[in-house]
CSV table of N, CA and C in Angstrom, one decimal:
chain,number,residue,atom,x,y,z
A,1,UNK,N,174.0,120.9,97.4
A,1,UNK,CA,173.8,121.1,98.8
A,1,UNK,C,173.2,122.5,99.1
A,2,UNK,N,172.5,122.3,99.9
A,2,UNK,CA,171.6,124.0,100.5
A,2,UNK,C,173.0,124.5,100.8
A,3,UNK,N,173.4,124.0,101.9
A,3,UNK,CA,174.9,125.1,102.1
A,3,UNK,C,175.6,125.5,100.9
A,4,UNK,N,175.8,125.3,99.9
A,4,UNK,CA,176.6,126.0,99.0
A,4,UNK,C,175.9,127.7,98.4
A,5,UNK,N,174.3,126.6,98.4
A,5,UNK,CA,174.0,127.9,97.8
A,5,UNK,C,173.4,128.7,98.2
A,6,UNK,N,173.1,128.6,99.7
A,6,UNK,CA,172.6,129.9,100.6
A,6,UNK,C,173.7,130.7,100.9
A,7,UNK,N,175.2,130.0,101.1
A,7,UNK,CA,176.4,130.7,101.5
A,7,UNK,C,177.4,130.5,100.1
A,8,UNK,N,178.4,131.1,99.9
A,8,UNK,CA,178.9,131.0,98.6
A,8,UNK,C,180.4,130.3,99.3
A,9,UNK,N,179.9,129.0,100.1
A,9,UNK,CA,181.3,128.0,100.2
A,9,UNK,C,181.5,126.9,99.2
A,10,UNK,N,182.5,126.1,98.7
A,10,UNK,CA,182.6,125.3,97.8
A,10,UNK,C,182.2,123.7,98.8
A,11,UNK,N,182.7,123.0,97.6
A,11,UNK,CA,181.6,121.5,97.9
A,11,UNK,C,182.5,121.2,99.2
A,12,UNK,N,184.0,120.7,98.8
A,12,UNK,CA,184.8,120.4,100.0
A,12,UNK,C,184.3,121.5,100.8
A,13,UNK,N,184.1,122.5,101.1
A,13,UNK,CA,184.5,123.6,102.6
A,13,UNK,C,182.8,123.1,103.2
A,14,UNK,N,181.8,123.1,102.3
A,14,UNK,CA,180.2,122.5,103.0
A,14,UNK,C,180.9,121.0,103.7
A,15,UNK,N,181.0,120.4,103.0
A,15,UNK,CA,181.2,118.5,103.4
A,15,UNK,C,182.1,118.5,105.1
A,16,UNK,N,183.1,119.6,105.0
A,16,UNK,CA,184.0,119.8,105.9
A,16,UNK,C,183.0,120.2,107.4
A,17,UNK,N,182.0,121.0,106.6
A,17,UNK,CA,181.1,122.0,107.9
A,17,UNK,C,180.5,121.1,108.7
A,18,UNK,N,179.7,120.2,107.5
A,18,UNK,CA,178.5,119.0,108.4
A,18,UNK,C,179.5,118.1,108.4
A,19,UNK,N,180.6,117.5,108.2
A,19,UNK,CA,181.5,116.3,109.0
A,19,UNK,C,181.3,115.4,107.9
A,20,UNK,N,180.8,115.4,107.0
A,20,UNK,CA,180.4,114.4,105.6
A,20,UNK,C,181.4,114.4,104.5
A,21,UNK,N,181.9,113.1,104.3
A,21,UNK,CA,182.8,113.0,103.2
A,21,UNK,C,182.2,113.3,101.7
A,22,UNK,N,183.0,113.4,100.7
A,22,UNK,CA,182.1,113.8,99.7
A,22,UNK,C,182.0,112.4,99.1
A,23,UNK,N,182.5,111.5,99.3
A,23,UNK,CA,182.2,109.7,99.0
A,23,UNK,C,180.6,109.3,99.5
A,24,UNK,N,180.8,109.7,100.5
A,24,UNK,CA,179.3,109.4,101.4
A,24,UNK,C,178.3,110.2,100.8
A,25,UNK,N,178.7,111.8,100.5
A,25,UNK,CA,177.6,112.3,99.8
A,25,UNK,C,177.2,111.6,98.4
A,26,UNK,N,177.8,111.3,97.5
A,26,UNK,CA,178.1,110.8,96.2
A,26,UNK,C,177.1,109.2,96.1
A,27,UNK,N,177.8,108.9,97.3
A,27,UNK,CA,177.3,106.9,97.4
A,27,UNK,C,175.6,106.9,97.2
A,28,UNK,N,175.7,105.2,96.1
A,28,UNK,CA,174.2,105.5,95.5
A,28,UNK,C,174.5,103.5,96.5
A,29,UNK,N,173.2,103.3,97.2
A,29,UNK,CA,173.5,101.6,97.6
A,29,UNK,C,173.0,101.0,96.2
A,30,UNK,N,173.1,99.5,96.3
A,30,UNK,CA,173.2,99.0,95.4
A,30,UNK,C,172.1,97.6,96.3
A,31,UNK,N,171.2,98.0,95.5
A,31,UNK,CA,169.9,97.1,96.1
A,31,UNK,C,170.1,95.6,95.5
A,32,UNK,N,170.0,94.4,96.6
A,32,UNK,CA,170.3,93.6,95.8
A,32,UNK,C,169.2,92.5,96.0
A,33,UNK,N,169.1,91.8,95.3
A,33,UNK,CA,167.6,90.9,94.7
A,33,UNK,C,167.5,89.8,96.0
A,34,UNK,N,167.3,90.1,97.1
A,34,UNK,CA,167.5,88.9,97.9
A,34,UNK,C,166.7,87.7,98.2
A,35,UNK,N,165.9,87.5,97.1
A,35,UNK,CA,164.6,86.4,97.6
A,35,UNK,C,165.2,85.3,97.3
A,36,UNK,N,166.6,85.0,96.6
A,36,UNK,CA,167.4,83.3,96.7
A,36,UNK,C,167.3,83.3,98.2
A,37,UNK,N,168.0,84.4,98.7
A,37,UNK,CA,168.4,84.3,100.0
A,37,UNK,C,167.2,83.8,101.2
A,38,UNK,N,166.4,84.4,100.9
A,38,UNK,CA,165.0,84.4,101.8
A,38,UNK,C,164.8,82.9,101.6
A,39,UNK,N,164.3,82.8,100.2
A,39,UNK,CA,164.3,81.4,100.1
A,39,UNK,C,165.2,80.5,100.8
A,40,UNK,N,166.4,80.2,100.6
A,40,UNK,CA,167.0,79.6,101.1
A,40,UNK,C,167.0,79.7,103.3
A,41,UNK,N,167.3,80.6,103.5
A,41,UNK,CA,166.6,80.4,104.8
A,41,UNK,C,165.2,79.8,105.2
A,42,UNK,N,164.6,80.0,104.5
A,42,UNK,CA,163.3,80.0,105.0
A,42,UNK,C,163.0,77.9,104.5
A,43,UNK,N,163.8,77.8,103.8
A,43,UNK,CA,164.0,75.8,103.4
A,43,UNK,C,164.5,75.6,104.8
A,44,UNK,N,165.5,76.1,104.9
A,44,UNK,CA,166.4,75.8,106.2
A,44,UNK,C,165.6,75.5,107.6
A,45,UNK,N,165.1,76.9,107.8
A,45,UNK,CA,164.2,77.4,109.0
A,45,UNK,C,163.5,76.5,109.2
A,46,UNK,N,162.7,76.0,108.6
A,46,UNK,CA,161.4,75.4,108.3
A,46,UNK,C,161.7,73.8,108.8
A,47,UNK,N,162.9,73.3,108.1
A,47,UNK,CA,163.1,72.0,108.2
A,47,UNK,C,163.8,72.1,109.7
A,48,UNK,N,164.9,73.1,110.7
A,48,UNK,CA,165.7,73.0,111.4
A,48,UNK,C,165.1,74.1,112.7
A,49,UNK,N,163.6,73.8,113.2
A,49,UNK,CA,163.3,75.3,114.0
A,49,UNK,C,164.5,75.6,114.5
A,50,UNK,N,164.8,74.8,115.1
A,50,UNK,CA,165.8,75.3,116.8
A,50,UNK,C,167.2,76.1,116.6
A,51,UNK,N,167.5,75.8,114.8
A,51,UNK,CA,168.6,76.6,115.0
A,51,UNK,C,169.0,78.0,115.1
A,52,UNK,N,169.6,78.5,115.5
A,52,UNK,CA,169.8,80.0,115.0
A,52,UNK,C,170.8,80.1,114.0
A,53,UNK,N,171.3,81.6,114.1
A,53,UNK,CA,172.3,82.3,113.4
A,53,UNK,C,173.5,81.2,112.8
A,54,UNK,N,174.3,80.5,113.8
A,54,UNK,CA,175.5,80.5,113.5
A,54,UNK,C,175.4,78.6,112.7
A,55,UNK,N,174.4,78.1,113.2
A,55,UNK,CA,173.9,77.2,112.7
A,55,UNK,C,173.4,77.3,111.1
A,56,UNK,N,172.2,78.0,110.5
A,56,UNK,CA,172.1,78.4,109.5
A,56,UNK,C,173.0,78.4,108.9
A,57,UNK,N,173.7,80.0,109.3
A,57,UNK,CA,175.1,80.1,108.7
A,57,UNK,C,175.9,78.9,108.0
A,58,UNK,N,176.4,78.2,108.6
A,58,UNK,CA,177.1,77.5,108.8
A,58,UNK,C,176.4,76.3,107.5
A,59,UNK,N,175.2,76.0,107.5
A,59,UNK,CA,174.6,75.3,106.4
A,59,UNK,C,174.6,76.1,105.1
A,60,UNK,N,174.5,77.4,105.2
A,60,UNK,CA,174.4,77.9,103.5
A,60,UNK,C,175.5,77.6,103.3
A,61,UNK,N,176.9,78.0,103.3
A,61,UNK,CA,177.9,77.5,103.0
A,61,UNK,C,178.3,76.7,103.0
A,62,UNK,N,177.7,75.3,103.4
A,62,UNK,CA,178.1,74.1,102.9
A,62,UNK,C,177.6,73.9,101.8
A,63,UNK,N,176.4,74.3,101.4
A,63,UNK,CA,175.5,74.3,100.1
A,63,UNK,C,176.0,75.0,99.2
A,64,UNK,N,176.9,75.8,99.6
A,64,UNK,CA,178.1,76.2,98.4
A,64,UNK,C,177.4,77.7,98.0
A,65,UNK,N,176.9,78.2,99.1
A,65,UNK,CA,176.5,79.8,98.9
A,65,UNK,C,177.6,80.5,99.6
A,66,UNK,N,178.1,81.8,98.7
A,66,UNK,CA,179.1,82.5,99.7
A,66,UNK,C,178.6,84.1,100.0
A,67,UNK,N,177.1,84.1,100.5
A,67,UNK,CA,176.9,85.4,101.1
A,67,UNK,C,177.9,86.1,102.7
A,68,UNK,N,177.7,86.7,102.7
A,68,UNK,CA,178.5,87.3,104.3
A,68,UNK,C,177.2,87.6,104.6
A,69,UNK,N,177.5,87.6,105.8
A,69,UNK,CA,176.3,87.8,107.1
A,69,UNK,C,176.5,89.4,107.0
């Protein structure tokens, strides 16, 4: 962190300054391959215009997918 080393505070006392846990600094996301998913909506979409959200929904999971929204 620039704060550490412009000022001689340690990691906790910076994290503390700007309100940032050091979990949150640390956290790497975890990108995940979504084109089943695309795919799969986009079967759905195609065959069902009119549905929305809770419709869809509601068909991946019968098809035996267990994403969370």
């Amino acid at each position: 962190m620039q704060l550490q080393e412009s000022h001689s505070v340690t990691f906790a006392m910076s994290c503390a300054i700007v309100g940032l846990s050091g979990c949150a600094y640390f956290y790497l996301s975890k990108l995940l391959d979504n084109s089943v998913i695309i795919s799969v909506l986009n079967a759905i979409t195609v065959r069902h215009l009119r549905w929305g959200f809770p419709n869809c929904f509601n068909r991946i999971r019968k098809l035996g997918y267990q994403w969370i929204h």
